[in-house]
CSV table of C-alpha atoms in Angstrom, one decimal:
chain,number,residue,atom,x,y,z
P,1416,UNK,CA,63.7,-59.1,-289.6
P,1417,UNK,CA,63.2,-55.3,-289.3
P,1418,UNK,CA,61.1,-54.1,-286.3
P,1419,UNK,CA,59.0,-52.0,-288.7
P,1420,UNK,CA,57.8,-55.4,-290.6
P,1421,UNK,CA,57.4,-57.4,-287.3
P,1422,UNK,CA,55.0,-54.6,-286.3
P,1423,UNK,CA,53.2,-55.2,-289.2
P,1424,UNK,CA,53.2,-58.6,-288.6
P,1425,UNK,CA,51.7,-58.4,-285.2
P,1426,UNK,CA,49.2,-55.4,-286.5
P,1427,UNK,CA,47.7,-57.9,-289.1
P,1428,UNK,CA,47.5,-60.8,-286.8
P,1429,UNK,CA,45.7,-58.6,-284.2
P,1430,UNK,CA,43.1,-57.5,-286.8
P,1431,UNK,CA,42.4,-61.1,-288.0
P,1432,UNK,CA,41.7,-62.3,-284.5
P,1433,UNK,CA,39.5,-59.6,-283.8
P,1434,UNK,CA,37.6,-59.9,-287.3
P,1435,UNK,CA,37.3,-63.7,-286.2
P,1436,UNK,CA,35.8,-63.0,-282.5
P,1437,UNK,CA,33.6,-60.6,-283.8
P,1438,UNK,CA,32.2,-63.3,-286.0
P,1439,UNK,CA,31.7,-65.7,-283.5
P,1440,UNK,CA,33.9,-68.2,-284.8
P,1441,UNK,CA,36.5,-70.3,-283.4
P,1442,UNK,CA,39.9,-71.3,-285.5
P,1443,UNK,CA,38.4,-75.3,-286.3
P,1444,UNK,CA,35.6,-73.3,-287.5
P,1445,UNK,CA,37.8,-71.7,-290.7
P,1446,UNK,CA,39.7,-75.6,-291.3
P,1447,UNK,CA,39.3,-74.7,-294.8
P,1448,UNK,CA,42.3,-72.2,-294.8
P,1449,UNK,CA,44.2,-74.0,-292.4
P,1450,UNK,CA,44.7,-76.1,-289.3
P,1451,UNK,CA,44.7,-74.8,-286.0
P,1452,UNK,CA,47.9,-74.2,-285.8
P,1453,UNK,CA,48.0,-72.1,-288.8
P,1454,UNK,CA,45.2,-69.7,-287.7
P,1455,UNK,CA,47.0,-69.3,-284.7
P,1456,UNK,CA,50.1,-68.4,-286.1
P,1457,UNK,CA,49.0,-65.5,-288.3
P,1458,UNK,CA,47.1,-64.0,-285.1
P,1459,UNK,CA,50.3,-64.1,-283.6
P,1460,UNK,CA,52.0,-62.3,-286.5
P,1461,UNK,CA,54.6,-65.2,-287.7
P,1462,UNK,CA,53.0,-66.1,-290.7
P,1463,UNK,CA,52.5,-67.5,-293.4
P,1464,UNK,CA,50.6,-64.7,-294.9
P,1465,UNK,CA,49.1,-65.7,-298.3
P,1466,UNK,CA,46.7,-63.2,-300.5
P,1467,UNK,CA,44.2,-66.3,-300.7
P,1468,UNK,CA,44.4,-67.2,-297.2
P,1469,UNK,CA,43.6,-63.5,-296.2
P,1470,UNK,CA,40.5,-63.0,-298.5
P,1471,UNK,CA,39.3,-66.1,-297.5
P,1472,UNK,CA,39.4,-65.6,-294.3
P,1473,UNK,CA,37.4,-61.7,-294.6
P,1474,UNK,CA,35.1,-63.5,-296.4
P,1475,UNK,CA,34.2,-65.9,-293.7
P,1476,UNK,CA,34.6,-62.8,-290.9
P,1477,UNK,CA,32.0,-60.8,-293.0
P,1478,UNK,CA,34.6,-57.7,-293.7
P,1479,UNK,CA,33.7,-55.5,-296.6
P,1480,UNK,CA,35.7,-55.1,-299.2
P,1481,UNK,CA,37.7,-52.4,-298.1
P,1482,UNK,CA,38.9,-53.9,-295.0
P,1483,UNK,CA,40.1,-57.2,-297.3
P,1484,UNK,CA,42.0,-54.9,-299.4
P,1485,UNK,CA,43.9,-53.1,-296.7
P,1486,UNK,CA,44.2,-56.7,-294.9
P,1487,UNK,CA,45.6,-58.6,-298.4
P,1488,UNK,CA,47.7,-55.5,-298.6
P,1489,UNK,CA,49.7,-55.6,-295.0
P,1490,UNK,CA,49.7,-59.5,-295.8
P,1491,UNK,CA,52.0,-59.0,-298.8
P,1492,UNK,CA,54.4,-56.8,-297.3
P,1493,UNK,CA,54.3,-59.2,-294.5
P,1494,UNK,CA,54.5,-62.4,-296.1
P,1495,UNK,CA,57.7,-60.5,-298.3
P,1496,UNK,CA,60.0,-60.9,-295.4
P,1497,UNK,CA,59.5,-64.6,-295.1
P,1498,UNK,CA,63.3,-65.4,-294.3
P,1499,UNK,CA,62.6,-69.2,-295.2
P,1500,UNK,CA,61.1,-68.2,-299.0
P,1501,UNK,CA,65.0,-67.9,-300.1
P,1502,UNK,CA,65.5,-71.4,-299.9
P,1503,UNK,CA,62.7,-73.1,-301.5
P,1504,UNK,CA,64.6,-75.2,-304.0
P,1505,UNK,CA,66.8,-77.2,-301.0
P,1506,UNK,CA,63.4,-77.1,-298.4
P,1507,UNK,CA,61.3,-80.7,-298.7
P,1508,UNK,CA,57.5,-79.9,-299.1
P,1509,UNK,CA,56.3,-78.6,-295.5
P,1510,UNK,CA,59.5,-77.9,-293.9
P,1511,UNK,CA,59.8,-74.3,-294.4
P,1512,UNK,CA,56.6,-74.3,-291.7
P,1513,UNK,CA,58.6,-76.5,-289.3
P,1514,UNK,CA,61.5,-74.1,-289.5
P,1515,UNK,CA,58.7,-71.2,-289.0
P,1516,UNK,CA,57.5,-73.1,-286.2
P,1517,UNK,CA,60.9,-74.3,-284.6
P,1518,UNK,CA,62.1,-70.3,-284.1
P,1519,UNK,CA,59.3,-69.3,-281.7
P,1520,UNK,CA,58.2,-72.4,-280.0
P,1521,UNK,CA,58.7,-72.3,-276.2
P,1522,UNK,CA,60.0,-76.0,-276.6
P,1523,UNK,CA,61.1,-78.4,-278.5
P,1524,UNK,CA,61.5,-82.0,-277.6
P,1525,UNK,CA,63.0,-84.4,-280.1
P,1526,UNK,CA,64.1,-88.3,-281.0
P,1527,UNK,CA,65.8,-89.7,-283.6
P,1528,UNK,CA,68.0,-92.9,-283.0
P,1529,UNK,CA,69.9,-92.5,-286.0
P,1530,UNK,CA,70.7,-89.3,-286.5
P,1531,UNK,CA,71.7,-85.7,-284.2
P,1532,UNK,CA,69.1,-83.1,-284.7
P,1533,UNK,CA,69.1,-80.1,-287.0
P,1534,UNK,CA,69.6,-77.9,-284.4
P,1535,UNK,CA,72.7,-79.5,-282.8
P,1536,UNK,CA,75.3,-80.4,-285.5
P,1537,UNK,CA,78.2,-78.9,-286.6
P,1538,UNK,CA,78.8,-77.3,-289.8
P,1539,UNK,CA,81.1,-80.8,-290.8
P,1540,UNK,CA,78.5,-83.4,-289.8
P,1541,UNK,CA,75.9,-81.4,-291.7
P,1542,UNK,CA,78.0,-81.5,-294.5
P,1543,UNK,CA,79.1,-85.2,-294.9
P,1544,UNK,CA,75.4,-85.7,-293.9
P,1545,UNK,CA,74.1,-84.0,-297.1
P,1546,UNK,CA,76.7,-86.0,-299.1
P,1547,UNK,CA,75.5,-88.9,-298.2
P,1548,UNK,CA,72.5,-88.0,-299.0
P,1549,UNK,CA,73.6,-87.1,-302.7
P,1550,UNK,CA,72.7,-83.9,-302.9
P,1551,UNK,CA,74.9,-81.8,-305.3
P,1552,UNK,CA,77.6,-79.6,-304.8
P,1553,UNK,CA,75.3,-76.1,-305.3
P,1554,UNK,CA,72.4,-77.5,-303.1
P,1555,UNK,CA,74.9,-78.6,-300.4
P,1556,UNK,CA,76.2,-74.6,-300.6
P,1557,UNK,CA,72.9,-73.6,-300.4
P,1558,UNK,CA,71.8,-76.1,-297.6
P,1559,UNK,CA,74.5,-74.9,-295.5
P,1560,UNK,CA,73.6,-71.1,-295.8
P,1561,UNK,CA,69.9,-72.4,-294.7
P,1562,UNK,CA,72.0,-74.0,-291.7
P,1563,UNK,CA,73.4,-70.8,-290.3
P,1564,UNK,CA,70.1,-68.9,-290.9
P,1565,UNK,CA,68.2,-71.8,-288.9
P,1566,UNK,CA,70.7,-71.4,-285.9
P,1567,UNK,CA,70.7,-67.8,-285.8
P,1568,UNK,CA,66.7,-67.9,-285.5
P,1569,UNK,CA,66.6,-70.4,-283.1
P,1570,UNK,CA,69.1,-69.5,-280.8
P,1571,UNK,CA,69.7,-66.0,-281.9
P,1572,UNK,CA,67.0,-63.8,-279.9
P,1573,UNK,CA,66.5,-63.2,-276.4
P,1574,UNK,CA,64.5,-65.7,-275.4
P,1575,UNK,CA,65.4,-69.3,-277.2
P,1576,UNK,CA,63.3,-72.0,-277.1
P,1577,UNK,CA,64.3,-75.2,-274.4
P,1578,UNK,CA,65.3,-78.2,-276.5
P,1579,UNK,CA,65.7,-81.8,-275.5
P,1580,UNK,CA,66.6,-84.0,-277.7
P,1581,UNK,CA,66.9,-88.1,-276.6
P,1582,UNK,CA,69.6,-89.7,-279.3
P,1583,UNK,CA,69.9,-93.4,-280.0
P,1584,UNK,CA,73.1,-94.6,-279.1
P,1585,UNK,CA,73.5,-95.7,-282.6
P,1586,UNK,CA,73.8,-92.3,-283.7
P,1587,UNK,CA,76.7,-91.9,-281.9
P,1588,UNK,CA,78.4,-94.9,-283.7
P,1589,UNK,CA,77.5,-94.5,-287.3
P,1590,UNK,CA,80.6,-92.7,-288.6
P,1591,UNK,CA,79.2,-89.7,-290.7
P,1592,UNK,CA,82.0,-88.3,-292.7
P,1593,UNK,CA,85.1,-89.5,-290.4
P,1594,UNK,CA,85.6,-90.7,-287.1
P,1595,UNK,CA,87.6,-87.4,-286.6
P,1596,UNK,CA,84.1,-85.7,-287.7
P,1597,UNK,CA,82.1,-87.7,-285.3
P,1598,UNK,CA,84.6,-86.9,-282.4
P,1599,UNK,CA,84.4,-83.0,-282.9
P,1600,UNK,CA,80.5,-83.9,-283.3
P,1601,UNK,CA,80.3,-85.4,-279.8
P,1602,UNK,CA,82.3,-82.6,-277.8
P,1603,UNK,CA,79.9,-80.4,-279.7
P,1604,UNK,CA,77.1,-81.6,-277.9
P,1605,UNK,CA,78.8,-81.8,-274.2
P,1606,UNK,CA,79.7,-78.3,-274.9
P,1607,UNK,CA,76.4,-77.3,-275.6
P,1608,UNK,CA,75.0,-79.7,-272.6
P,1609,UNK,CA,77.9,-77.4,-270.3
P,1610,UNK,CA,77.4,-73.8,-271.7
P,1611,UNK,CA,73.7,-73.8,-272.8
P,1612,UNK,CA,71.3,-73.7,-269.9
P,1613,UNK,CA,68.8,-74.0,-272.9
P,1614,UNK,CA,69.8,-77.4,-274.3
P,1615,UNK,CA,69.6,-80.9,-272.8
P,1616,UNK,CA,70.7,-83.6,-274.9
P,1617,UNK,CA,70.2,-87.4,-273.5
P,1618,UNK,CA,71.1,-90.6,-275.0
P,1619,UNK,CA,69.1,-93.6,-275.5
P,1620,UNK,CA,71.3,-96.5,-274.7
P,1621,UNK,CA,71.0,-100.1,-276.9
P,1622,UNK,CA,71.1,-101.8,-273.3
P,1623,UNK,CA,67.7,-100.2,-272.2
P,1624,UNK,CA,66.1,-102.6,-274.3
P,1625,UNK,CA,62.3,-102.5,-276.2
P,1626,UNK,CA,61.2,-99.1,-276.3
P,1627,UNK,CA,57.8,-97.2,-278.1
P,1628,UNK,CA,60.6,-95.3,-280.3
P,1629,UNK,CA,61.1,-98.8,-282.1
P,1630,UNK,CA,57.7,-98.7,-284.2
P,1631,UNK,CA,57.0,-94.9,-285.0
P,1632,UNK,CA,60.4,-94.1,-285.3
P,1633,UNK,CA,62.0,-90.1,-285.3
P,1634,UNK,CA,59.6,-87.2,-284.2
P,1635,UNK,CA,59.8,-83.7,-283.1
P,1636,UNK,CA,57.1,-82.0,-280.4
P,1637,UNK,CA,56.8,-78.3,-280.6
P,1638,UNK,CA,55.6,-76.7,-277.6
P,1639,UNK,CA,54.4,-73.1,-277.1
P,1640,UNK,CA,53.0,-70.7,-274.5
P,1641,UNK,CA,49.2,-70.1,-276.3
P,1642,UNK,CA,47.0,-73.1,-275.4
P,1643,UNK,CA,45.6,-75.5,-277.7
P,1644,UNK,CA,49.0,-74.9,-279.9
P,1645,UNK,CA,51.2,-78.0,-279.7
P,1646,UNK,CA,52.4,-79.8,-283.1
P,1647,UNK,CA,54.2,-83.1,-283.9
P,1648,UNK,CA,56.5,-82.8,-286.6
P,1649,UNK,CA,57.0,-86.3,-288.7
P,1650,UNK,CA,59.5,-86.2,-291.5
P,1651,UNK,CA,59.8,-88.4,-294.4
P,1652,UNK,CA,61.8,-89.3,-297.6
P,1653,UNK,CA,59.3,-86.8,-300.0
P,1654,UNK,CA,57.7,-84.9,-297.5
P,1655,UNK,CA,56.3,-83.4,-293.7
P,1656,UNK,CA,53.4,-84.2,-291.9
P,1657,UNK,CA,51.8,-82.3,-289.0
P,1658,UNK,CA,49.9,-83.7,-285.9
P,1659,UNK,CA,47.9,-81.8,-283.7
P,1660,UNK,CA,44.6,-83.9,-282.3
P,1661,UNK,CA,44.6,-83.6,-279.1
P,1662,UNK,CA,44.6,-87.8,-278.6
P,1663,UNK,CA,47.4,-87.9,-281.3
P,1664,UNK,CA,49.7,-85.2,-278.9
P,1665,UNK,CA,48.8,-87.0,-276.1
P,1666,UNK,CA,50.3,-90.5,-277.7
P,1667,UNK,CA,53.3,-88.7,-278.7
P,1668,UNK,CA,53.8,-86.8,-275.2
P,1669,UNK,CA,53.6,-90.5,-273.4
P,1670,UNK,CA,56.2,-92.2,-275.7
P,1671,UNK,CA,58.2,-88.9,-275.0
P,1672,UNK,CA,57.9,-89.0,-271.7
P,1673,UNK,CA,58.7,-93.4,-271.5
P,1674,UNK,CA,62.2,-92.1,-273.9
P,1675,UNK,CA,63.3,-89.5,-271.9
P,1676,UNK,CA,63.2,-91.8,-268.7
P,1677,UNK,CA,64.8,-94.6,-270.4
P,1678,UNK,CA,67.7,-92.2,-271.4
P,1679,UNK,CA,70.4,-90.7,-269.7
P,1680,UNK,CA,72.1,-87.2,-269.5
P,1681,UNK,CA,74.9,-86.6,-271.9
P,1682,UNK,CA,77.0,-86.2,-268.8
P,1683,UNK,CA,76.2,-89.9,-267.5
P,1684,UNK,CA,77.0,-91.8,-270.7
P,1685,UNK,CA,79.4,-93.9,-271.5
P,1686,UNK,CA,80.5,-95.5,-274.6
């Protein structure tokens, strides 16, 4: 993204928060344009920025008319260089705002004890993964151009976010593409464990038993810097949900916090 559009970006979210202070409001206050997290996000100047969203928004800050237009305006050029808007037909519903989310989140804690996460497989595991999903030969070149773009985001900039991700052994064992693939897969992730100060990757062993990741299955916690920001991330076959109550956070930081301590480092496992 060009510095000139991210200084739009940041311009227009500055304007919106100050239009919202000056009318009193809090962000659970405008719910009817968009969660929490939303609002917060186009203060911040990541997005997404939608001509509806805007005018709604003046409209419950009390700006005149002028003020929306120039607003709705900046939001168009803004919303334009959306990088994730390119790859709408291989995106479920809802996950184009996870990837949003995922490049500026201070951290980003994940389980899954069947699969490796997004963010930490190699080009062939992502591949044989998407076949086995059935997705065709077009989508599967398009998926993987969406790959690189996701990795460059997220670890790309100055200041990438720390990710910890708590894998069940199983995922380790279920032979995606070849056992040749799932090989280069794991010395993938102890190289990333060695070189990346960034990344910590745990397993979940089969002989620690009973755990809480049994019954709600795989999740991702977003952390960031502003307060009162936090998301859960649930996935499913058709579409993404989004948690951020407070008492909902506060279950998934516990059951977080029970996996990580039932799992070892990368370094200490052994098959």
């Amino acid at each position: 993204m060009s510095s000139g559009s991210g200084m739009g970006r940041r311009s227009l979210g500055r304007q919106l928060r100050r239009l919202r202070e000056m009318a009193g409001k809090k962000p659970e206050d405008v719910r009817s344009v968009g969660s929490r997290q939303k609002i917060w996000r186009m203060e911040a100047g990541k997005g997404p920025f939608k001509y509806a969203d805007i005018r709604a928004l003046c409209f419950m800050y009390g700006a005149d008319e002028a003020m929306t237009e120039r607003l709705t305006d900046l939001a168009a050029r803004a919303d334009a260089e959306n990088i994730w808007e390119d790859f709408t037909d291989v995106l479920i519903p809802g996950f184009g705002l996870y990837l949003d989310l995922e490049q500026s989140a201070a951290a980003i804690k994940t389980y899954d004890a069947e699969l490796i996460h997004g963010l930490l497989q190699t080009p062939l595991y992502h591949e044989h993964l998407t076949i086995g999903e059935g997705m065709a030969e077009n989508a599967r070149r398009r998926d993987a151009e969406l790959r690189i773009t996701r990795m460059e985001t997220a670890f790309g900039g100055a200041d990438p976010p720390l990710v910890t991700a708590v894998i069940g052994e199983s995922a380790l064992h279920r032979i995606i593409g070849s056992a040749d693939i799932m090989r280069e897969q794991l010395r993938y992730l102890r190289r990333l464990s060695d070189e990346k100060t960034n990344v910590e990757v745990r397993i979940l062993p089969w002989s620690g038993g009973a755990h809480p990741g049994l019954r709600g299955g795989a999740f991702t916690l977003l952390e960031f810097t502003e307060p009162d920001t936090d998301v859960v991330y649930l996935e499913s076959q058709a579409d993404a949900r989004y948690l951020e109550k407070e008492s909902k956070l506060r279950t998934y930081r516990d059951v977080w916090e029970t996996l990580r301590q039932k799992s070892v480092r990368l370094e200490e496992y052994t098959t």
